[in-house]
Each structure stands twice: as C-alpha cells, then as structure tokens.
Coordinates of C-alpha atoms and ligand atoms in Angstrom, one line a residue:
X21 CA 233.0 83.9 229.9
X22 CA 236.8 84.1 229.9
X23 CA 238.7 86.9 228.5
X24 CA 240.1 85.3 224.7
X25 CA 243.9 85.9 225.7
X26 CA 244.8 85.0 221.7
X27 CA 245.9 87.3 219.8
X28 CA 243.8 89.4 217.7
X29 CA 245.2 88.0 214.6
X30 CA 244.7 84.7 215.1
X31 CA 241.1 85.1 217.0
X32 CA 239.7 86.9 213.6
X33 CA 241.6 84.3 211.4
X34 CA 240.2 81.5 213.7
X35 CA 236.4 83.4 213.3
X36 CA 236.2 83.3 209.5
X37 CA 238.0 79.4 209.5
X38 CA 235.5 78.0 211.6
X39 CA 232.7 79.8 209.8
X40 CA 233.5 78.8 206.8
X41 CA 234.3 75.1 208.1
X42 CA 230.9 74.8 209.2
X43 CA 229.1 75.7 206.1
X44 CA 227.9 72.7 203.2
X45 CA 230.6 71.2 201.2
X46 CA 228.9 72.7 198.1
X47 CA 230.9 74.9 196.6
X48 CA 234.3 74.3 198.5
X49 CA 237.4 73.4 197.0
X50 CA 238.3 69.5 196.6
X51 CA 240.6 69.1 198.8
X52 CA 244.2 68.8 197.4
X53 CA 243.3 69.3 194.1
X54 CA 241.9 72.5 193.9
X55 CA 242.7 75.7 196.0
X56 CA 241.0 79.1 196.9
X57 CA 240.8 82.6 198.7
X58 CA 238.6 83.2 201.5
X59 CA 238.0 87.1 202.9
X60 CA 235.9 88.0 205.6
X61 CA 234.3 90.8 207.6
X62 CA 234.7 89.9 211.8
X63 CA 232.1 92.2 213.6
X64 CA 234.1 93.0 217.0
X65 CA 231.2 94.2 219.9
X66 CA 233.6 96.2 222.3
X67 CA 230.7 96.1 225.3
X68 CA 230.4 92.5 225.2
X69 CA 234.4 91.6 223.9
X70 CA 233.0 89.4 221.4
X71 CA 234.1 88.4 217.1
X72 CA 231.7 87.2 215.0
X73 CA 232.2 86.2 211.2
X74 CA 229.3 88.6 209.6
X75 CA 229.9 87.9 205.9
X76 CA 232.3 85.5 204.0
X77 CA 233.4 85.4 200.6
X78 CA 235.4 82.7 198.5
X79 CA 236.9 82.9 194.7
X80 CA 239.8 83.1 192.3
X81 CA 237.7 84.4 189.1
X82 CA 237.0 87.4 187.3
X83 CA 235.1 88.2 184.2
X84 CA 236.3 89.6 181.0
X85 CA 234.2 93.0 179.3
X86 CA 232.7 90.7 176.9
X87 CA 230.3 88.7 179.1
X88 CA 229.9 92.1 181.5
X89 CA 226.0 93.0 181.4
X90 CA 224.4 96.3 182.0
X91 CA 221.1 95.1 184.3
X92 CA 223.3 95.0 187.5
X93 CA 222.5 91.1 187.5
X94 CA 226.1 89.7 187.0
X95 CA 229.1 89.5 189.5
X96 CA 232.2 91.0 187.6
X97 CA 234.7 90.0 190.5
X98 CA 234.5 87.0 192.0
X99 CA 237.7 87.6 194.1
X100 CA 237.0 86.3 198.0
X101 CA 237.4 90.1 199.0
X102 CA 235.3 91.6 196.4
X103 CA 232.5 89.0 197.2
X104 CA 233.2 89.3 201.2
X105 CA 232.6 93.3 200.9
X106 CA 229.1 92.7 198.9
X107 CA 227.8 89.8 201.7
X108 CA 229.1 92.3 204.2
X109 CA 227.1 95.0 202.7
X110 CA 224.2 92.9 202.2
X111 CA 224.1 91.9 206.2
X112 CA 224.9 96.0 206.8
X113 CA 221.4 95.8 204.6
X114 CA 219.3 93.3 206.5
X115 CA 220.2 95.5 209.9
X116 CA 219.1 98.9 208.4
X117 CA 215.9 97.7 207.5
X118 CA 215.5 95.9 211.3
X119 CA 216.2 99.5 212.4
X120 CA 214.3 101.7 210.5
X121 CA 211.0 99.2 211.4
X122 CA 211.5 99.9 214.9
X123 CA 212.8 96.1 215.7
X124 CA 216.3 97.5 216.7
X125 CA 219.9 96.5 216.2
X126 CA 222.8 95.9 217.9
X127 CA 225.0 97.6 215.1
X128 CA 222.8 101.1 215.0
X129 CA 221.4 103.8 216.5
X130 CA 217.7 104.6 215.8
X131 CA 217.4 106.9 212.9
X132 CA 217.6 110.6 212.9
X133 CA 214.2 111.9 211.9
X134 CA 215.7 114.9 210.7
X135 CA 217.9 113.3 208.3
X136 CA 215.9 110.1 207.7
X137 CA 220.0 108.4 208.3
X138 CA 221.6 106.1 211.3
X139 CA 224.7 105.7 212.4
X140 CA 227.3 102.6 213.7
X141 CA 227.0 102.4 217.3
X142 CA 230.3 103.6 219.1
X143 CA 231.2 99.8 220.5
X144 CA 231.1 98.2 217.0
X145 CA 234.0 98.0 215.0
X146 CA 235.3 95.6 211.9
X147 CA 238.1 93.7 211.0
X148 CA 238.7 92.3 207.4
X149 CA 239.9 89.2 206.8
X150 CA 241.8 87.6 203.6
X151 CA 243.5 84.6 203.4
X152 CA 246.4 85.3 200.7
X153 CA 248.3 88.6 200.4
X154 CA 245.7 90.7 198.0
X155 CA 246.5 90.6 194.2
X156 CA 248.4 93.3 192.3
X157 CA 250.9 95.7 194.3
X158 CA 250.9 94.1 197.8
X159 CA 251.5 90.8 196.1
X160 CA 254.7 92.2 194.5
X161 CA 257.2 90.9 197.4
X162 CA 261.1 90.8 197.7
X163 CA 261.8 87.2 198.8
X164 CA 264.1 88.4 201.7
X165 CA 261.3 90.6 202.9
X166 CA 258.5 87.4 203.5
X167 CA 257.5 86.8 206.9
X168 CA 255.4 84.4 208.5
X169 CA 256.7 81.2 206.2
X170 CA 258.8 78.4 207.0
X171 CA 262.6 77.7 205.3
X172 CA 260.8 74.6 203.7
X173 CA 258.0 77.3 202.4
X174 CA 260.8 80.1 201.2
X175 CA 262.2 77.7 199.5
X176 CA 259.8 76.0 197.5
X177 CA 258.6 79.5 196.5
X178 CA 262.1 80.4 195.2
X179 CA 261.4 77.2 193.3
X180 CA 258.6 78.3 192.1
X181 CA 259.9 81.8 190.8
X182 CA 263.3 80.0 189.4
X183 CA 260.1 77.6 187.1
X184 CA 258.4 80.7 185.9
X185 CA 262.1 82.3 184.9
X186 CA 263.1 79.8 183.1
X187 CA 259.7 79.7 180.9
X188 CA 260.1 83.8 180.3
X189 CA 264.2 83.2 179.5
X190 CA 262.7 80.6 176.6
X191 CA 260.5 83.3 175.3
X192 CA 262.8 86.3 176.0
X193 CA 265.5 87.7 173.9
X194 CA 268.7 87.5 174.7
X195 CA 269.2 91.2 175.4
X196 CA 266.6 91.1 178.4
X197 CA 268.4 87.8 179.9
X198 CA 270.4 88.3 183.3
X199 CA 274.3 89.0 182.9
X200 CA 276.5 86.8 184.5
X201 CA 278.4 87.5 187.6
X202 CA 282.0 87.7 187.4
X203 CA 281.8 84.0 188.8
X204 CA 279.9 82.7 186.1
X205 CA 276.9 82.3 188.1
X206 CA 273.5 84.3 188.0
X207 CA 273.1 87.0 190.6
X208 CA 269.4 87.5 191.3
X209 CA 267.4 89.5 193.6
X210 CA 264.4 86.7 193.9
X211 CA 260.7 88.4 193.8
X212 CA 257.1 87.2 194.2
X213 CA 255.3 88.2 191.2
X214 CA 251.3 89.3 190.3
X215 CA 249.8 87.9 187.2
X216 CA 247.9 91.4 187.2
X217 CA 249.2 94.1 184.6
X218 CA 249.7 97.5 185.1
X219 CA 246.8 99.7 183.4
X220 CA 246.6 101.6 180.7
X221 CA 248.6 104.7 181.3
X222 CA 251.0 103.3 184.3
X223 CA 254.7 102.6 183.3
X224 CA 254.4 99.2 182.0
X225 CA 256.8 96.2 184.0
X226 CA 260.3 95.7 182.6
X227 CA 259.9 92.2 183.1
X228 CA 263.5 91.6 183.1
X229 CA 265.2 88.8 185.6
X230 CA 267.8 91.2 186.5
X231 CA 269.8 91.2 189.2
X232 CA 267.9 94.4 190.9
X233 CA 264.7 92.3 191.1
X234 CA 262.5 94.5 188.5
X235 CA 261.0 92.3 186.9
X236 CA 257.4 94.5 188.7
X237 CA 257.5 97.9 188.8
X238 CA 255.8 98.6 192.6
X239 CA 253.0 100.9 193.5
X240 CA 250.9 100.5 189.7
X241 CA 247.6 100.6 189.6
X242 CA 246.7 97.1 188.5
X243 CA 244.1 94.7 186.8
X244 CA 242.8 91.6 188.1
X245 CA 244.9 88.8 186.8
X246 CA 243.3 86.2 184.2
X247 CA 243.7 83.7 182.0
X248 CA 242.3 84.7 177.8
X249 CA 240.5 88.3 177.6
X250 CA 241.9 90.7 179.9
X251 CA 239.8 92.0 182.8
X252 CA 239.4 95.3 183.4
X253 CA 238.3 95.2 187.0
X254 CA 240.8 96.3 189.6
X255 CA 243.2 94.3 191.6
X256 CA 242.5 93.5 195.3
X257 CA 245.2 95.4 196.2
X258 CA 244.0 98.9 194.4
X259 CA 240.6 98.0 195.6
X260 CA 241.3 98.3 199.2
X261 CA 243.5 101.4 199.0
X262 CA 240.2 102.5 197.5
X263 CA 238.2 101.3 200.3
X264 CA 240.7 102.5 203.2
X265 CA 239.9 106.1 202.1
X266 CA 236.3 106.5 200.8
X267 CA 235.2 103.3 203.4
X268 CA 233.7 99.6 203.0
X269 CA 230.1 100.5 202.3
X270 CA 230.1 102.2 198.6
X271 CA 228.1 105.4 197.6
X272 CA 224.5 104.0 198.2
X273 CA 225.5 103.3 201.6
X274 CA 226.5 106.8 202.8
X275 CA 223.0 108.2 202.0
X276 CA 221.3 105.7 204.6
X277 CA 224.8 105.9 207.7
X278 CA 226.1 109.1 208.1
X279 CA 230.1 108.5 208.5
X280 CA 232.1 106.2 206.3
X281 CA 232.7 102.6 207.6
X282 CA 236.4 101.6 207.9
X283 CA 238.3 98.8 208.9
X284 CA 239.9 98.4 212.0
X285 CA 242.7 95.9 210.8
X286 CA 243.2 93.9 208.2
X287 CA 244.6 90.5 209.1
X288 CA 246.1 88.1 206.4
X289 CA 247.1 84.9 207.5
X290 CA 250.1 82.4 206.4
X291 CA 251.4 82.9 203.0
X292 CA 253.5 85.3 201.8
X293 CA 253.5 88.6 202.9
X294 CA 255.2 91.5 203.6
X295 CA 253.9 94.3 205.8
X296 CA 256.0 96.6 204.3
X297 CA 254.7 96.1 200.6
X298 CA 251.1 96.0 202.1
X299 CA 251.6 99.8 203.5
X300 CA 252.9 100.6 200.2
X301 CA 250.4 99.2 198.3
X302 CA 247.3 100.1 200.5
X303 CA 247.7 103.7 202.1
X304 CA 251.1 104.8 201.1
X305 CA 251.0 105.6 197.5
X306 CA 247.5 107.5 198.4
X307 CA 249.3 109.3 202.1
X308 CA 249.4 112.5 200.0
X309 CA 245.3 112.6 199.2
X310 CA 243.3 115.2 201.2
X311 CA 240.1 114.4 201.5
X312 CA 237.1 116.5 202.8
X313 CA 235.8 115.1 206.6
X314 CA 234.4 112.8 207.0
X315 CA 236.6 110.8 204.7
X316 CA 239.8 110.4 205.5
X317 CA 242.7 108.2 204.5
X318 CA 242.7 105.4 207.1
X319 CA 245.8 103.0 208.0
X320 CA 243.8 99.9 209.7
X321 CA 246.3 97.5 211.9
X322 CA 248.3 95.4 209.6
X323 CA 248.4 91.9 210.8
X324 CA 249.6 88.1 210.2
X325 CA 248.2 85.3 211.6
X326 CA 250.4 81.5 211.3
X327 CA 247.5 80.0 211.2
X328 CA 247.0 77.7 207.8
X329 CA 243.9 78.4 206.0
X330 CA 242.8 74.5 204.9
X331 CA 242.6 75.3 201.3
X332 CA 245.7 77.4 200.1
X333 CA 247.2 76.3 196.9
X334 CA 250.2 74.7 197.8
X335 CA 251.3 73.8 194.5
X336 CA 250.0 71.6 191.6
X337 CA 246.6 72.6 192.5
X338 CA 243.4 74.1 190.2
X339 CA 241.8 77.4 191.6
X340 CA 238.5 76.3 192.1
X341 CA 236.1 77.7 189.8
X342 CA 233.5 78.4 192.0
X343 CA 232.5 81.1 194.3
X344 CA 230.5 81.3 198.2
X345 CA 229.4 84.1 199.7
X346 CA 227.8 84.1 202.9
X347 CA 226.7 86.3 205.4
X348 CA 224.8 86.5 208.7
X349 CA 221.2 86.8 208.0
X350 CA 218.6 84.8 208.5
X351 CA 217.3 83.9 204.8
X352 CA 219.3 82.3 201.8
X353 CA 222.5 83.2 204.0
X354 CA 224.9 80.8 201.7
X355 CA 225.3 81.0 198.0
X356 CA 227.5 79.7 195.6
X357 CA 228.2 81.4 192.3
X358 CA 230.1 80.1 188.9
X359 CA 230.9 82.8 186.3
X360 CA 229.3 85.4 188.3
X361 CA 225.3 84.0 188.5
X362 CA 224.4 81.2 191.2
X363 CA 225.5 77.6 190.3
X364 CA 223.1 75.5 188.5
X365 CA 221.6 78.5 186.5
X366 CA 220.8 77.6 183.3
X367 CA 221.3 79.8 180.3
X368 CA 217.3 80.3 180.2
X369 CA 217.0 81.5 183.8
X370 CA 219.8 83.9 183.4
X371 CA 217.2 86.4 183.2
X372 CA 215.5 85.0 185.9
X373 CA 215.5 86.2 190.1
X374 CA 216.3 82.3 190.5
X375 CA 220.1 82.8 188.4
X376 CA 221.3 86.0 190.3
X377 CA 223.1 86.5 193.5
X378 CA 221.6 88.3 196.3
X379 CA 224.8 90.2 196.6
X380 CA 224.3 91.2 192.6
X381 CA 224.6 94.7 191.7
X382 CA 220.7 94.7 191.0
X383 CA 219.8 92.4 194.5
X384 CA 221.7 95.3 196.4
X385 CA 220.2 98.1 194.8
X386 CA 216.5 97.0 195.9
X387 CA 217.8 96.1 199.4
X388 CA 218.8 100.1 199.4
X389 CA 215.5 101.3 197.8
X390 CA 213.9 99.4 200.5
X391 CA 215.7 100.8 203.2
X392 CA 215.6 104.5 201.0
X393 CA 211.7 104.2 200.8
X394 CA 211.5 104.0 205.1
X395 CA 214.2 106.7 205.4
X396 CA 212.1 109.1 203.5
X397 CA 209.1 108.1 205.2
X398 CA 210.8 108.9 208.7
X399 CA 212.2 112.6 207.5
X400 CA 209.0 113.3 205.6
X401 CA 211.6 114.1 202.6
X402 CA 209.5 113.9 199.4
X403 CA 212.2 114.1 196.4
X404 CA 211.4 113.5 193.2
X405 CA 213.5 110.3 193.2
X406 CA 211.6 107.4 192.8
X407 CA 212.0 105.6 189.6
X408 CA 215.9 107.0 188.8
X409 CA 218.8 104.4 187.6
X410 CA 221.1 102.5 190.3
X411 CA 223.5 105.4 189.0
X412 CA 221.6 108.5 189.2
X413 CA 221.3 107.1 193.1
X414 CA 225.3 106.7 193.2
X415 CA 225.7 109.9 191.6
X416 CA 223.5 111.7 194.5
X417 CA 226.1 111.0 197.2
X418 CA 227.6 113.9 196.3
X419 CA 229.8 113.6 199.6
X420 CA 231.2 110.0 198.8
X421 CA 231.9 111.1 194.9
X422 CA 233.6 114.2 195.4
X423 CA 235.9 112.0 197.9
X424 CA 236.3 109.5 195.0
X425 CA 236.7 112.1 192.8
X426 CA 239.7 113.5 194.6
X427 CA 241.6 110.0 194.9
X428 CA 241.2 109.6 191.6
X429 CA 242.6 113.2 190.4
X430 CA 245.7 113.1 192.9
X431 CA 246.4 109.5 193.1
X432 CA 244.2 107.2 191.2
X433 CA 244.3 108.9 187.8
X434 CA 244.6 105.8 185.6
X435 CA 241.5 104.0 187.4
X436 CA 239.2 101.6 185.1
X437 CA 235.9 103.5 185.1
X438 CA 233.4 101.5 183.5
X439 CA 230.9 102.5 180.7
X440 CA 228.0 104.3 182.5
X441 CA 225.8 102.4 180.4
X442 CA 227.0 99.1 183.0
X443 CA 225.1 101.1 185.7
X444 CA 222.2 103.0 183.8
X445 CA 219.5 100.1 185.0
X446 CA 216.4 100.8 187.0
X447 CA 215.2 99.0 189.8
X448 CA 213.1 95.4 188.2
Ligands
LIG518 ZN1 242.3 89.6 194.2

C-alpha cells in the first residue's frame, strides 16, 4: 500500500467522517435543519502505518440534576466527546477481555501474572477527534485570533455576535452598555462566546460588550451549556484538561493497564478555533500541577483540519436531539441515545437492560468486573472485593485519585463533584 502523504490532520478528520458516513441514517441529523458534534478516538498502528476510527460519538445534550439517577444506568453528558471517550473505553473493554482469554490483541501485551495487569503495546497510539472547538474556555475566542475560516465565514460569525449583542443591550442597563468612541461609533473587540457559566466559586463573567472584549472572563472552570435547569456536568473544555493529565481511560481502567493512556493529538476540524485559546484552556491553566509518575500533564499536538464536517450548524439550524455512539466491536457496535437511555425506550423499560446504553455507567462497570474477575484469576490475588459499589472500585485506584486529587487542590479547586450517592450502586 502507498504511504498516505495527507496530512495527519486531515487523515484522522477524514477516518471519523467516513466512519460515521457509513453508519444507518438513524439517529443523524436531518440534513439542513438540524446540526451536531461528532468526536472520535483514531487508533494509529505505527508497525503497519495505518488509522482506524475505534469509537465515535455524536450529541449536543446534557442532563439537568433533576433527572440524574444513582444506578449508573443514565448518560449525564451526551456531548460527542463525552460519548466518544465511553465507546472508546468500551472497545479498550472488548480487547482486555480478548487478552486476558488468551485470544490476543493487537492493542496489548499479554498480562503480567504477577500483577494480574496489561499494558498498550509500544506501536499503538491515539488521536482524538472533535468536530467543533470544545465548549466552555477553548470556545471563548477573540475574532481576530480565528483560523481556518473563510472572510465569508468571519463575517457571518461577527453577525452572529453583533445578533446576540443587541438582544443582551435590550435587557442590559444602560450603565453596562458600550461607550461611544469619540467618532460616535462603537469600538468593539468582537469575541466568540460559550453558553457555559462559570462555576460556583470562579469569578463570574462581566458580560459587558466593552470595547476590551470581556464580555468572558478566560481560563474558568465551566458548566455544560443548556437550555432550563442548569447542568452541573463539566464543559468539554475542562473535561479534557482533565483527561490530558490523569489520561482517557478513568480510574477503573488503571487497575487492569498499568500506565495512563494519553492522546497523541487532538485534531479539530473547520470552525472556529484558536490554537492559542485551546493551549490555554487545555494544559496551560493546569502547566503548574505536579503530579506523581506515571501521570503527567501531557500537551498532545494541536491541530486543524479544513475539511467540513457534513453536519455543522451553519445557522438557523436545531441541534439534534439525539445521540450515536459507536465503536469497533463486533456486537451492538451502534447505538443511539435520546435523554441519556437508547431511543425508543419506553418509560416502563427504563429499568430494563433493553433502555440503557452499553456505554452507561452501569454497562461499563460489568465490562470491568469481567475483565477484574480474569485478572485476579491470573495473579492468584484473592481480595475481599467482590460485591463492593462501582465507587468503592474507583476509590481503590489509589494511584489515579491521588493524581486527581492533586489537580483538583492546585488547579481544579472549584470542580463539580457529584453526590457519592450517584455512584454508590452495585453491580445488577
Ligand atoms: Zn461540550
């Protein structure tokens, strides 16, 4: 086969576009009228010089607190990263369990039989995937500072930002409105905005249309935008400075590989962007954490792919309300999810196996105990933990916490951390 001479950019957007294009219409955006975010994980095998989409993820939505449950069966965040991360982990799932029953895999090594854990090979690496500059900080952009758009595009944005001015200068009072130049016109520094609010105990944003631009103040820990009850699940943004220094895999994770899983790059294609606002918001405002090996804060590659992702909301349009994951396995690979359960669920099967996702809090947990139960078997490690919570398990990575821990005291101290009593179920 050739050598690919595109760029890496455009060879990982071009992987998750034509993976998603060849999945059922179900659960896509109608075309012009309604709009999305896709994310992906892109599996790069260094021996062989191949990409391969291993997990999608589409969606706009997030849950309030009110309809959050506490038997792990409901997705909170349906944003296309969140989802991608949880089909990526669920296909990191379905190739743990290949290894540890001896049928091999091209992304591990056979297990240690001391430690009953495996590691990534050395020739696999991972690239992650979004469509749209993440929510909250990275999306806070200086107009002048957007790359990767066309004058046509820069323009209708600035159209777009003049709209939503005028609606806050009819509800604002006169004291916050812009002063006048000494020409008589209105000096403005123009700046793409979040719809996600800073959390409790950040500064709060001035929200003025001043001629400095701060209407956002940058590098807050943010919620997830949403329309009615506010959300208190992170933005995309805070989530994957998260993710850049305790890794992509999450606590259970690091008790079945034994080094944290990081992205190589992260490549967004056309929209706006800014790399510099994407450094501040993902590694910069954490630079200062130190963090016990193996975790480490990471920088992946930053970088921007023109190619247009079909469904991008290019104004007038709906998000679309419903959700696909995906990943590469070989059962019930493709879902699609409304409100956080599978579409078509009925109220009555809520409780039901047949309602949740198999990248649910709960479906992910028994894919570890799974995995747990051989891993044990292999070390000959008989602890007592057998019937404990999905959070007494979290808890028990004591490496990944303390790291978590850490960000959290230095950087991260305003952090939603939900009730324990959201992750106090046992497995069903
Ligand atoms: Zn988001």
């Amino acid at each position: 086969m050739d050598q690919d001479t595109r760029p890496l950019s455009d060879i990982v957007t071009s992987s998750c576009l034509e993976t998603l294009s060849g999945l059922p219409k179900k659960g896509k955006p109608l075309q012009g009228k309604e709009w999305t975010v896709l994310a992906g994980v892109v599996e790069e095998n260094m021996a062989t010089g191949t990409f391969t989409a291993v997990s999608l993820g589409t969606g706009t939505k997030c849950i309030g607190p009110s309809k959050m449950r506490d038997d792990g069966k409901i997705l909170n965040d349906s944003h296309a990263e969140v989802i991608a991360r949880r089909a990526f982990r669920r296909y990191i799932y379905y190739h743990l369990e290949k290894v540890y029953m001896g049928k091999g895999s091209h992304i591990f090594s056979n297990p240690d039989p001391k430690t009953g854990t495996c590691r990534i090979r050395h020739d696999i690496q991972y690239h992650f995937y979004i469509s749209h500059t993440p929510c909250g900080d990275a999306s806070i952009i200086p107009v002048e500072d957007c790359t990767g758009m066309t004058a046509d595009e820069k323009s209708e944005i600035t159209r777009d930002i003049q709209r939503k001015r005028k609606l806050d200068s009819e509800t604002e009072s006169d004291m916050k409105k812009p002063k006048l130049d000494t020409d008589g016109t209105t000096a403005y520094t123009d700046i793409l905005r979040t719809g996600g609010k800073p959390v409790t105990g950040e500064k709060q944003d001035p929200k003025q249309c001043s001629s400095n631009g701060d209407y956002h103040i940058p590098g807050l820990l943010r919620n997830k935008p949403g329309r009615g009850e506010a959300t208190i699940s992170m933005s995309c943004s805070d989530k994957l400075a998260k993710w850049n220094a305790v890794g992509y895999l999450g606590a259970l994770l690091s008790l079945l590989i034994q080094e944290p899983l990081y992205m190589s790059s992260i490549v967004i294609s056309r929209c706006p962007y800014s790399e510099r606002c994407m450094r501040r918001a993902l590694w910069d405002r954490i630079s200062h954490v130190n963090l016990k090996e193996p975790y480490r804060i990471r920088k992946p590659r930053l970088l921007f792919s023109g190619l247009k992702f079909p469904y991008a909301n290019v104004g007038n349009m709906k998000p679309c309300a419903r959700a696909i994951s995906w990943c590469k396995v070989p059962d019930d690979s493709l879902e699609v999810l409304v409100n956080g359960f599978k579409l078509g669920a009925t109220k009555k099967q809520i409780e039901s196996a047949a309602a949740q996702s198999k990248i649910s809090r709960m479906s992910l947990f028994q894919c570890f105990m799974k995995v747990h139960g051989f891993s044990k078997k292999l070390s000959n490690r008989n602890t007592a933990m057998d019937s404990l919570s999905y959070r007494a398990y979290k808890s028990s990575a004591e490496l990944y916490q303390a790291a978590w821990k850490e960000l959290r005291r230095s950087a991260f101290t305003n952090w939603i951390v939900h009730h324990h009593k959201l992750d106090n179920f046992c497995l069903i």
